[in-house]
Coordinates of C-alpha atoms and ligand atoms in Angstrom, one line a residue:
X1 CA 0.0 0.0 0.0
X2 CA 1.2 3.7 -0.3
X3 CA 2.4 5.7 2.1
X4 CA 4.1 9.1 3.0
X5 CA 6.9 8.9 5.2
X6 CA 9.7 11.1 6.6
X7 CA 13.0 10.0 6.0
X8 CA 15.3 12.7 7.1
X9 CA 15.0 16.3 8.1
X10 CA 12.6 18.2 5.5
X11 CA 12.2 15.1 3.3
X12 CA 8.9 13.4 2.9
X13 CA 8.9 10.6 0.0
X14 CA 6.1 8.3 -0.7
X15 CA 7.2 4.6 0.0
X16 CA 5.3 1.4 -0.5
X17 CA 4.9 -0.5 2.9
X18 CA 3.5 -4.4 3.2
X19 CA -0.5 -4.6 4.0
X20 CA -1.3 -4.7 7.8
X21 CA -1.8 -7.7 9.8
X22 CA -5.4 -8.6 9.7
X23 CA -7.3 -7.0 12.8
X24 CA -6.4 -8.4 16.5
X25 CA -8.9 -8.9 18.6
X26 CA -10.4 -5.7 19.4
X27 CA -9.2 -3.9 16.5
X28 CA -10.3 -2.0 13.3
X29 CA -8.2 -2.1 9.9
X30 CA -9.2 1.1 8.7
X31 CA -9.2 2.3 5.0
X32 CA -8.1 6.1 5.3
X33 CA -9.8 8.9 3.0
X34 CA -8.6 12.2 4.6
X35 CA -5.9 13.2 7.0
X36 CA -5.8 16.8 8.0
X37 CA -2.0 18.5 8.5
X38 CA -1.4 19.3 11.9
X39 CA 0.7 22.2 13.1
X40 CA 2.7 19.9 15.0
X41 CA 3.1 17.7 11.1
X42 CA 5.0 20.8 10.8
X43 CA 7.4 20.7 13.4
X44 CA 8.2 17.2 12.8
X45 CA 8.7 18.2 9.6
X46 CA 10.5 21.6 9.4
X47 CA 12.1 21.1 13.0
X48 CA 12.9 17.3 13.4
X49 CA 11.1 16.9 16.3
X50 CA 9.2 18.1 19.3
X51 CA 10.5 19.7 22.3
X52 CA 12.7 16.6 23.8
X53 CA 10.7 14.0 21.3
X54 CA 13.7 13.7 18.4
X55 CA 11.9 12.5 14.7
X56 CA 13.0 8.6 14.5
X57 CA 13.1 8.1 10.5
X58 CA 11.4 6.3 8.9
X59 CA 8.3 8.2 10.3
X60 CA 5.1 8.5 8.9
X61 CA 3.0 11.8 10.1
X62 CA -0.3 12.5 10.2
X63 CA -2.7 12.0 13.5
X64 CA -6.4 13.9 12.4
X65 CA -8.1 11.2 9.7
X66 CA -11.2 9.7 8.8
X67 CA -11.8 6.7 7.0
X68 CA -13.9 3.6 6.5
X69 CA -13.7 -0.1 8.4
X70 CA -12.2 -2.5 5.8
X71 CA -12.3 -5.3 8.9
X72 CA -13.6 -5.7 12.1
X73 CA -11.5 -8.1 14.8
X74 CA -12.6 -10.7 17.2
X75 CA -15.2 -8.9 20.1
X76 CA -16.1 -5.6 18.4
X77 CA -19.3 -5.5 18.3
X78 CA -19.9 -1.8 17.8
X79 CA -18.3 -1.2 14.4
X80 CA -18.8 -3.4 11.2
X81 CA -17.5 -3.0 7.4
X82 CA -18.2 -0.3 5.8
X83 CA -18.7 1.9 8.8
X84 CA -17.2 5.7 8.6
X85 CA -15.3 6.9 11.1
X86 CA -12.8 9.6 12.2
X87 CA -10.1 7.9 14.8
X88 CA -8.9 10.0 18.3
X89 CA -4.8 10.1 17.7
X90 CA -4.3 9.0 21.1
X91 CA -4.3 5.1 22.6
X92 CA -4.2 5.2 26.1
X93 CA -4.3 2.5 28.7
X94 CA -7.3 3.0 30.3
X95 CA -5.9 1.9 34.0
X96 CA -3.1 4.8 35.2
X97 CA -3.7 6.8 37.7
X98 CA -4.8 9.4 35.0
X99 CA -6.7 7.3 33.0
X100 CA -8.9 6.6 36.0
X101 CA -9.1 9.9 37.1
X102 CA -10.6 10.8 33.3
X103 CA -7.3 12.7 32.5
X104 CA -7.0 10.5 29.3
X105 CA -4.5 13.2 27.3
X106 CA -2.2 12.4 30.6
X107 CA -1.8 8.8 30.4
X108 CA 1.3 7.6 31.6
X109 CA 1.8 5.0 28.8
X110 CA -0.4 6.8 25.7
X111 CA 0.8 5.9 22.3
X112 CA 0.3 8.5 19.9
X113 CA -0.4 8.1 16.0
X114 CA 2.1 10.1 13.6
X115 CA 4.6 10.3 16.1
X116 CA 7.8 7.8 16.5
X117 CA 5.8 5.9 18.7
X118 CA 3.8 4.5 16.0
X119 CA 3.4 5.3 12.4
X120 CA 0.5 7.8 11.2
X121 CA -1.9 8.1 8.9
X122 CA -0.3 9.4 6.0
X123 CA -0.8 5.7 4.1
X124 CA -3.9 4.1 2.8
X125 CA -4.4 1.7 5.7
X126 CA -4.2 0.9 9.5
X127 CA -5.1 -1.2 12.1
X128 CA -5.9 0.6 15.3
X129 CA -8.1 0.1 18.4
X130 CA -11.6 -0.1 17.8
X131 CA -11.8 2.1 21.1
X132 CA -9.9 5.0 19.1
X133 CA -12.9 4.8 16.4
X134 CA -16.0 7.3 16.3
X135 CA -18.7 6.7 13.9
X136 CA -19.5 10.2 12.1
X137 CA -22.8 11.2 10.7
X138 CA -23.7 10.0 7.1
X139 CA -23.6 13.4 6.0
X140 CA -20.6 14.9 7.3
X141 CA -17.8 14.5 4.3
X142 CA -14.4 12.7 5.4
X143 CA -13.1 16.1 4.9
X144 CA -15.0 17.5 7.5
X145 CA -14.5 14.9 9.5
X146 CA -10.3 15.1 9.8
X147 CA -11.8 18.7 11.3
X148 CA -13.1 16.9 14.5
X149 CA -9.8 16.3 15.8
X150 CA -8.8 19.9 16.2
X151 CA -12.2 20.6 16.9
X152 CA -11.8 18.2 20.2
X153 CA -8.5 19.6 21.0
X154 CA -10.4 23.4 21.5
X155 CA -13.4 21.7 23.5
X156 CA -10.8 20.4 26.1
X157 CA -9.2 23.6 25.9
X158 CA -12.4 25.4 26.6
X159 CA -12.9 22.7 29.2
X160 CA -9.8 24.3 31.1
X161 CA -10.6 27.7 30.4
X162 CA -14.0 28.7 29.5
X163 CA -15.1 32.0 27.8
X164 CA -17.7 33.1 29.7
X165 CA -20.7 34.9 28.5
X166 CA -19.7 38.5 28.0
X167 CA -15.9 38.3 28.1
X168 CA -13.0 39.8 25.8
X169 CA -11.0 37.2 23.8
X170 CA -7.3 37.4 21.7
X171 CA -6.3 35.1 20.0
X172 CA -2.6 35.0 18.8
X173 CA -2.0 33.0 15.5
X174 CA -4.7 32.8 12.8
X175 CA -3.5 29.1 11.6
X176 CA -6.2 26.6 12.1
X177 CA -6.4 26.2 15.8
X178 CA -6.5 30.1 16.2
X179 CA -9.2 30.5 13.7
X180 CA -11.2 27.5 15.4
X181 CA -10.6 29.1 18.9
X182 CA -11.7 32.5 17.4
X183 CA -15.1 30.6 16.0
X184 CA -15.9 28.6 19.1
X185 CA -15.1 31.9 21.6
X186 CA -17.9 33.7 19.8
X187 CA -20.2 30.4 20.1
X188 CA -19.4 30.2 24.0
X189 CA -20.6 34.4 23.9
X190 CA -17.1 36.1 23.9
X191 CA -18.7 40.2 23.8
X192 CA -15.4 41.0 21.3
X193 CA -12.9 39.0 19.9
X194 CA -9.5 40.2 18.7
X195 CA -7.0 38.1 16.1
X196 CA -3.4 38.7 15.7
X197 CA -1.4 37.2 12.7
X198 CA 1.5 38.5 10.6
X199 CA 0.0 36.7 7.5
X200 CA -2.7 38.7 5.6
X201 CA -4.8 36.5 4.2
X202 CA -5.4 35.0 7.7
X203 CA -6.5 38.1 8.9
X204 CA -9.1 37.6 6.4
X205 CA -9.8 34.5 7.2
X206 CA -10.1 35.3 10.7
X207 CA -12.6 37.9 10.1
X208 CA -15.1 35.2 8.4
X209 CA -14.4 32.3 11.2
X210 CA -15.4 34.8 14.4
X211 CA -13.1 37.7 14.6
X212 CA -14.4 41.2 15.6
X213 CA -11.0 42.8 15.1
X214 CA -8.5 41.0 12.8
X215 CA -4.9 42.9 13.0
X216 CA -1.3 42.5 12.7
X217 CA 0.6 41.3 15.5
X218 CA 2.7 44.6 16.5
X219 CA -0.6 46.3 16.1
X220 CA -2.4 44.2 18.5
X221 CA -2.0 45.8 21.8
X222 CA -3.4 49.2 20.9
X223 CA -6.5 48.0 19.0
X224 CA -6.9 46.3 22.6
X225 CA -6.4 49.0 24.6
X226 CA -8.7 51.1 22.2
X227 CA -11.2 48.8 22.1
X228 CA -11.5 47.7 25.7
X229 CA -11.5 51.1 27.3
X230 CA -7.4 50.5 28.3
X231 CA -8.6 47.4 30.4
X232 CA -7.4 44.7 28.0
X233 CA -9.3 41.4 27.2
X234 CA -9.7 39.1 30.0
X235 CA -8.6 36.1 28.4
X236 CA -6.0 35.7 25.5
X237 CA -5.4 32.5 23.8
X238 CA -1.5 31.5 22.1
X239 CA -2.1 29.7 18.9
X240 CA 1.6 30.6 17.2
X241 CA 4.1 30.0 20.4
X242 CA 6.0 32.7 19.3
X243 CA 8.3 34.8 21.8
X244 CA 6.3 37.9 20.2
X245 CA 2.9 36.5 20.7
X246 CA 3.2 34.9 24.1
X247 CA 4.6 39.0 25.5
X248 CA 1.7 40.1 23.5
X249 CA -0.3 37.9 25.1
X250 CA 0.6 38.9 28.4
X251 CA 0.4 43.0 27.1
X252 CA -3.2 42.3 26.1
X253 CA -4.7 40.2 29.1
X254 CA -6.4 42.5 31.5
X255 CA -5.1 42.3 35.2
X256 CA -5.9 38.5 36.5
X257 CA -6.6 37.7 33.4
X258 CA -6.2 34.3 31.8
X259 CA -3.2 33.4 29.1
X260 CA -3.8 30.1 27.8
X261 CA -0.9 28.7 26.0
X262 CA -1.9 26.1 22.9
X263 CA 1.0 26.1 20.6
X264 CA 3.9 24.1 20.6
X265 CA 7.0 26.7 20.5
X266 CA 9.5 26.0 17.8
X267 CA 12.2 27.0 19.9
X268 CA 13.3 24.7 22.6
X269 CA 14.7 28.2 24.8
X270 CA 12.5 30.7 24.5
X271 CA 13.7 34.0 26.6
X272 CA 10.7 34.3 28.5
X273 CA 9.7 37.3 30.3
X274 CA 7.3 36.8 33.1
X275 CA 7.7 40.0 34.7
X276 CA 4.8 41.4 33.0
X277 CA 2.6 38.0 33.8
X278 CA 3.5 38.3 37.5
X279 CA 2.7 42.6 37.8
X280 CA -0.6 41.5 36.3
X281 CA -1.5 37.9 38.8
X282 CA -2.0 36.1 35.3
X283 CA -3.3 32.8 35.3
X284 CA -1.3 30.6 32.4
X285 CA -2.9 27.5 31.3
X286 CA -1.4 25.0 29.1
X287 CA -2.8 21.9 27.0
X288 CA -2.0 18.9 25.8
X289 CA -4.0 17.5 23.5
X290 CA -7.9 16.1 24.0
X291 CA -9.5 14.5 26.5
X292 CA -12.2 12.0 24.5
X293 CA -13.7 15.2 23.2
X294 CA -14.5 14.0 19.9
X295 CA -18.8 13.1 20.5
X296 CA -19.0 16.8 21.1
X297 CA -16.7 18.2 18.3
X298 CA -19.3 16.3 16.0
X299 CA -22.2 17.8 17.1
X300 CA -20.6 20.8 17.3
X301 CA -19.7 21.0 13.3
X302 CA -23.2 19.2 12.5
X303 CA -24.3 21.7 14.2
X304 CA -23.3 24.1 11.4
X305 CA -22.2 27.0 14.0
X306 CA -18.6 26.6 12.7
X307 CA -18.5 28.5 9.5
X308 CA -17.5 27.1 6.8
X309 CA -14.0 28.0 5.2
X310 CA -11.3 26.8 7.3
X311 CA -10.0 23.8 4.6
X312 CA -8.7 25.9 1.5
X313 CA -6.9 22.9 0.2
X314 CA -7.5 19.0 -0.2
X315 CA -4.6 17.6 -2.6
X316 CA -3.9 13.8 -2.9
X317 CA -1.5 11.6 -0.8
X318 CA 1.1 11.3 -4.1
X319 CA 1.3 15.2 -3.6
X320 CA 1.7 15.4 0.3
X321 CA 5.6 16.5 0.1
X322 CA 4.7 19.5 -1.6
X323 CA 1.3 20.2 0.7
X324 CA 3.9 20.5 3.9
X325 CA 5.9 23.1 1.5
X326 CA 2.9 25.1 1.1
X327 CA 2.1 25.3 4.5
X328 CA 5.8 26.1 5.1
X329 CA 5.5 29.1 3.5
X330 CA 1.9 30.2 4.3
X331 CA 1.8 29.8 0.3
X332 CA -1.1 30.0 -1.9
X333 CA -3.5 31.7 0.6
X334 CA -3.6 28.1 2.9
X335 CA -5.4 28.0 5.8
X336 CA -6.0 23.9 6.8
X337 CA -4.6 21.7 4.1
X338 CA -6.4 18.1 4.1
X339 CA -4.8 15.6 2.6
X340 CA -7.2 13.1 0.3
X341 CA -6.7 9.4 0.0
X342 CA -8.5 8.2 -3.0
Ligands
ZN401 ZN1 -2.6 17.9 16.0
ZN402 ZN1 -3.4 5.5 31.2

């Protein structure tokens, strides 16, 4: 079967690799048809790795798909052939001390899809847990449905810190997560929302997915201050990890406000200032992932409340190499490229 894989540092190839086994017991084989890029694709990609986690080549990416059941093993009862699903990144074990506790995205032994760990989705078939499976609606396209992932990732993130009805949003970073967080802050009743990117055409993306006030990043903390009476917004979300963004962030939160910290920095030292979080008593959040929030990211797109807009590109799975350039270089007026797996 084909598949994508990474086999150095800024080199994806497509490579044949053998069929899977045929479905343990309580296991799917899964036919993929769409994998979303992730941001964190990218730093695999463009970085070689994540934080401490080094890229182990061959490696194959891509942890936000949908797909079909090919095969169902022995004792799964809930999924047959033919089935459609979308598949949560994450296998965890169920019986840590944070399993238990329902902190799933904290499991001490979780195996995660498209990292060296265990090969991703970027490849035309895979067997996986048939507890990682969802079954999504009939009419939601496997497009859409490689949208749920993020889409769960901002519900546990709204889980840890809610918009409340009324209150001032930024969000830093108009890539897909910022745009989504934008879009589901005005759903939770955010009174204004503000959107910083350097990139223009996010700006205007940003301005159709939620955003009341869509500006450049350096222009952020006055359109703030103007706009919020010199208070600043009470709670400011980090979508682009950035040493700029994250001191813009803590410019723009309000005193005790929150600063909620989603991206993954690409720089393992970033000089950090907390001077300016500590004058102000700032509460900083950080996630990690999602927490079984995938039931509620599809209601919440069938729900049609997230508009429309945020995939602008949906090449093949020959093409992927040049779909991570793309995004590289915020080319071709991208916002969330999915890739398709005919
Ligand atoms: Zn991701
Ligand atoms: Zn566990």
């Amino acid at each position: 079967m084909k598949s994508i894989q990474l086999v150095a540092h800024r080199v994806l190839e497509p490579r044949e690799l053998p069929m899977p086994p045929d479905p343990g017991p309580g296991e799917l084989l899964i036919r993929l048809r769409a994998v979303g890029i992730c941001g964190s694709d990218m730093h695999w990609y463009l970085e070689g790795g994540i934080g401490a986690s080094k890229a182990v080549y061959p490696q194959i990416l891509g942890h936000e798909p949908a797909g079909e059941v090919a095969a169902v093993g022995a004792g799964v009862h809930n999924f047959r052939a033919g089935n459609r699903v979308a598949l949560e990144p994450s296998i965890t074990c169920g019986r840590c001390e944070f399993c238990r506790a329902g902190k799933h995205n904290n499991c001490v032994s979780s195996v995660f899809m498209g990292s060296p760990q265990m090969f991703g989705l970027f490849r035309e078939y895979a067997v996986i847990p048939a507890d990682n499976a969802v079954l999504i609606p009939d009419s939601m396209s496997f497009t859409d449905a490689t949208i749920i992932e993020p889409v769960a990732v901002i519900l546990h993130v709204l889980e840890l810190a809610p918009v409340r009805l009324g209150e001032t949003v930024a969000v830093m970073g108009a890539g897909p997560i910022g745009l989504l967080v934008a879009s589901m802050a005005r759903i939770s009743g955010a009174s204004k929302i503000f959107v910083a990117d350097r990139v223009a055409h996010r700006l205007r993306m940003a301005e159709s997915m939620g955003a009341d006030v869509a500006v450049e990043t350096p222009r952020l903390q006055q359109a703030v201050m103007d706009h919020t009476r010199g208070r600043g917004v009470d709670i400011v979300f980090d979508a682009a990890a950035k040493l700029e963004t994250i001191h813009t962030a803590f410019a723009v939160a309000r005193l005790s406000g929150r600063v909620v910290l989603i991206g993954i920095p690409s720089e393992p030292d970033l000089p950090l200032d907390l001077n300016i979080a500590m004058a102000k008593e700032l509460n900083l959040q950080t996630i990690k992932r999602s927490n079984h929030n995938a039931h509620g990211a599809i209601d919440l797109l069938q729900s049609g409340r997230i508009p429309a807009g945020l995939v602008t590109h949906e090449p093949g799975l020959d093409v992927t190499p040049q779909a991570f350039e793309t995004l590289a270089a915020y080319a071709d007026g991208v916002g969330k490229m999915v890739i398709r797996i005919d």
